[in-house]
PDB file of C-alpha atoms in Angstrom:
ATOM      1  CA  UNK A  11     -84.571  -1.894  18.444  1.00  0.00           C
ATOM      2  CA  UNK A  12     -84.134   1.582  17.576  1.00  0.00           C
ATOM      3  CA  UNK A  13     -84.785   4.188  14.407  1.00  0.00           C
ATOM      4  CA  UNK A  14     -82.373   6.875  14.210  1.00  0.00           C
ATOM      5  CA  UNK A  15     -83.389   9.561  11.388  1.00  0.00           C
ATOM      6  CA  UNK A  16     -80.616  10.782   9.301  1.00  0.00           C
ATOM      7  CA  UNK A  17     -80.155  14.636  10.250  1.00  0.00           C
ATOM      8  CA  UNK A  18     -79.002  16.186   7.093  1.00  0.00           C
ATOM      9  CA  UNK A  19     -81.435  18.289   5.676  1.00  0.00           C
ATOM     10  CA  UNK A  20     -81.809  16.495   2.392  1.00  0.00           C
ATOM     11  CA  UNK A  21     -82.023  13.034   3.722  1.00  0.00           C
ATOM     12  CA  UNK A  22     -84.195  13.664   7.290  1.00  0.00           C
ATOM     13  CA  UNK A  23     -86.644  11.418   5.440  1.00  0.00           C
ATOM     14  CA  UNK A  24     -84.404   8.306   6.197  1.00  0.00           C
ATOM     15  CA  UNK A  25     -84.327   6.722   9.482  1.00  0.00           C
ATOM     16  CA  UNK A  26     -81.951   3.986  10.094  1.00  0.00           C
ATOM     17  CA  UNK A  27     -83.052   0.834  12.155  1.00  0.00           C
ATOM     18  CA  UNK A  28     -80.179  -0.711  14.373  1.00  0.00           C
ATOM     19  CA  UNK A  29     -80.097  -2.621  17.717  1.00  0.00           C
ATOM     20  CA  UNK A  30     -82.477  -5.571  16.514  1.00  0.00           C
ATOM     21  CA  UNK A  31     -82.128  -8.305  19.254  1.00  0.00           C
ATOM     22  CA  UNK A  32     -84.967 -11.222  20.072  1.00  0.00           C
ATOM     23  CA  UNK A  33     -83.574 -13.133  22.745  1.00  0.00           C
ATOM     24  CA  UNK A  34     -82.721 -16.957  21.559  1.00  0.00           C
ATOM     25  CA  UNK A  35     -85.926 -18.063  23.669  1.00  0.00           C
ATOM     26  CA  UNK A  36     -88.073 -15.949  22.158  1.00  0.00           C
ATOM     27  CA  UNK A  37     -87.210 -16.336  18.563  1.00  0.00           C
ATOM     28  CA  UNK A  38     -89.628 -18.694  16.062  1.00  0.00           C
ATOM     29  CA  UNK A  39     -93.063 -17.076  17.454  1.00  0.00           C
ATOM     30  CA  UNK A  40     -93.777 -14.277  15.334  1.00  0.00           C
ATOM     31  CA  UNK A  41     -91.950 -11.603  18.116  1.00  0.00           C
ATOM     32  CA  UNK A  42     -89.961 -10.307  14.900  1.00  0.00           C
ATOM     33  CA  UNK A  43     -93.016  -9.606  12.875  1.00  0.00           C
ATOM     34  CA  UNK A  44     -94.808  -7.664  15.553  1.00  0.00           C
ATOM     35  CA  UNK A  45     -91.575  -5.400  16.068  1.00  0.00           C
ATOM     36  CA  UNK A  46     -91.285  -4.812  12.561  1.00  0.00           C
ATOM     37  CA  UNK A  47     -94.929  -3.451  12.420  1.00  0.00           C
ATOM     38  CA  UNK A  48     -95.001  -1.616  15.402  1.00  0.00           C
ATOM     39  CA  UNK A  49     -91.597   0.233  13.945  1.00  0.00           C
ATOM     40  CA  UNK A  50     -93.814   0.991  10.314  1.00  0.00           C
ATOM     41  CA  UNK A  51     -96.522   2.123  12.651  1.00  0.00           C
ATOM     42  CA  UNK A  52     -94.497   4.759  15.000  1.00  0.00           C
ATOM     43  CA  UNK A  53     -92.259   6.006  11.669  1.00  0.00           C
ATOM     44  CA  UNK A  54     -95.553   6.427   9.554  1.00  0.00           C
ATOM     45  CA  UNK A  55     -95.723   9.980   8.855  1.00  0.00           C
ATOM     46  CA  UNK A  56     -92.125  11.108  10.322  1.00  0.00           C
ATOM     47  CA  UNK A  57     -89.931   8.637   8.126  1.00  0.00           C
ATOM     48  CA  UNK A  58     -90.612   7.655   4.568  1.00  0.00           C
ATOM     49  CA  UNK A  59     -87.370   5.048   3.879  1.00  0.00           C
ATOM     50  CA  UNK A  60     -85.939   3.090   6.562  1.00  0.00           C
ATOM     51  CA  UNK A  61     -82.843   1.267   5.890  1.00  0.00           C
ATOM     52  CA  UNK A  62     -80.287  -1.335   7.887  1.00  0.00           C
ATOM     53  CA  UNK A  63     -77.850  -3.615   7.707  1.00  0.00           C
ATOM     54  CA  UNK A  64     -77.596  -7.186   8.096  1.00  0.00           C
ATOM     55  CA  UNK A  65     -74.545  -9.636   7.728  1.00  0.00           C
ATOM     56  CA  UNK A  66     -74.541 -11.821   6.062  1.00  0.00           C
ATOM     57  CA  UNK A  67     -74.564 -15.050   7.765  1.00  0.00           C
ATOM     58  CA  UNK A  68     -77.678 -13.723   9.833  1.00  0.00           C
ATOM     59  CA  UNK A  69     -80.111 -15.642   7.333  1.00  0.00           C
ATOM     60  CA  UNK A  70     -82.857 -15.513  10.090  1.00  0.00           C
ATOM     61  CA  UNK A  71     -82.467 -11.870  10.337  1.00  0.00           C
ATOM     62  CA  UNK A  72     -82.426 -11.694   6.456  1.00  0.00           C
ATOM     63  CA  UNK A  73     -85.757 -13.703   6.222  1.00  0.00           C
ATOM     64  CA  UNK A  74     -87.251 -11.298   8.889  1.00  0.00           C
ATOM     65  CA  UNK A  75     -86.234  -7.864   7.026  1.00  0.00           C
ATOM     66  CA  UNK A  76     -87.296  -9.489   3.397  1.00  0.00           C
ATOM     67  CA  UNK A  77     -90.752 -11.026   5.060  1.00  0.00           C
ATOM     68  CA  UNK A  78     -91.368  -6.895   6.474  1.00  0.00           C
ATOM     69  CA  UNK A  79     -90.594  -5.501   2.713  1.00  0.00           C
ATOM     70  CA  UNK A  80     -87.215  -4.445   2.840  1.00  0.00           C
ATOM     71  CA  UNK A  81     -84.983  -5.159  -0.066  1.00  0.00           C
ATOM     72  CA  UNK A  82     -81.120  -4.952  -0.983  1.00  0.00           C
ATOM     73  CA  UNK A  83     -79.519  -2.158  -2.710  1.00  0.00           C
ATOM     74  CA  UNK A  84     -76.131  -3.171  -1.979  1.00  0.00           C
ATOM     75  CA  UNK A  85     -73.761  -5.441  -0.298  1.00  0.00           C
ATOM     76  CA  UNK A  86     -70.785  -4.731   1.224  1.00  0.00           C
ATOM     77  CA  UNK A  87     -68.149  -7.534   1.555  1.00  0.00           C
ATOM     78  CA  UNK A  88     -65.792  -6.293   3.889  1.00  0.00           C
ATOM     79  CA  UNK A  89     -68.134  -4.253   5.849  1.00  0.00           C
ATOM     80  CA  UNK A  90     -67.396  -5.432   9.753  1.00  0.00           C
ATOM     81  CA  UNK A  91     -63.926  -6.473  10.800  1.00  0.00           C
ATOM     82  CA  UNK A  92     -63.824  -9.037  13.910  1.00  0.00           C
ATOM     83  CA  UNK A  93     -60.350  -9.575  14.689  1.00  0.00           C
ATOM     84  CA  UNK A  94     -58.925 -10.708  11.816  1.00  0.00           C
ATOM     85  CA  UNK A  95     -61.870 -12.398  10.371  1.00  0.00           C
ATOM     86  CA  UNK A  96     -64.034 -10.147   8.036  1.00  0.00           C
ATOM     87  CA  UNK A  97     -68.135 -10.241   7.619  1.00  0.00           C
ATOM     88  CA  UNK A  98     -69.806  -9.346   4.765  1.00  0.00           C
ATOM     89  CA  UNK A  99     -73.313  -7.343   5.165  1.00  0.00           C
ATOM     90  CA  UNK A 100     -76.383  -7.094   3.258  1.00  0.00           C
ATOM     91  CA  UNK A 101     -77.527  -3.067   2.901  1.00  0.00           C
ATOM     92  CA  UNK A 102     -81.584  -2.736   2.626  1.00  0.00           C
ATOM     93  CA  UNK A 103     -84.255  -0.409   2.405  1.00  0.00           C
ATOM     94  CA  UNK A 104     -87.998   0.167   3.083  1.00  0.00           C
ATOM     95  CA  UNK A 105     -90.006   2.580   1.710  1.00  0.00           C
ATOM     96  CA  UNK A 106     -92.836   3.602   4.251  1.00  0.00           C
TER      97      UNK A 106
END
């Protein structure tokens, strides 16, 4: 998991979360919640708002983000194209 701070002067208060992955054998034991809390602690005082996207089909990740306090601010129907198949994504944000 990583956070990239937006570099634009007027948007430097935002960070983009990407690369969140938990190996299948470690899912369901609270590791995702712990990682989110660690992320929030690391960003405190440097970033005011975190944003991320999650595929509509990834319900487990979406539940994690909702539990962590993220909320939807947009929905993109054809966000990703994999071969000839489109994947919709939820755009989510959380203020710190």
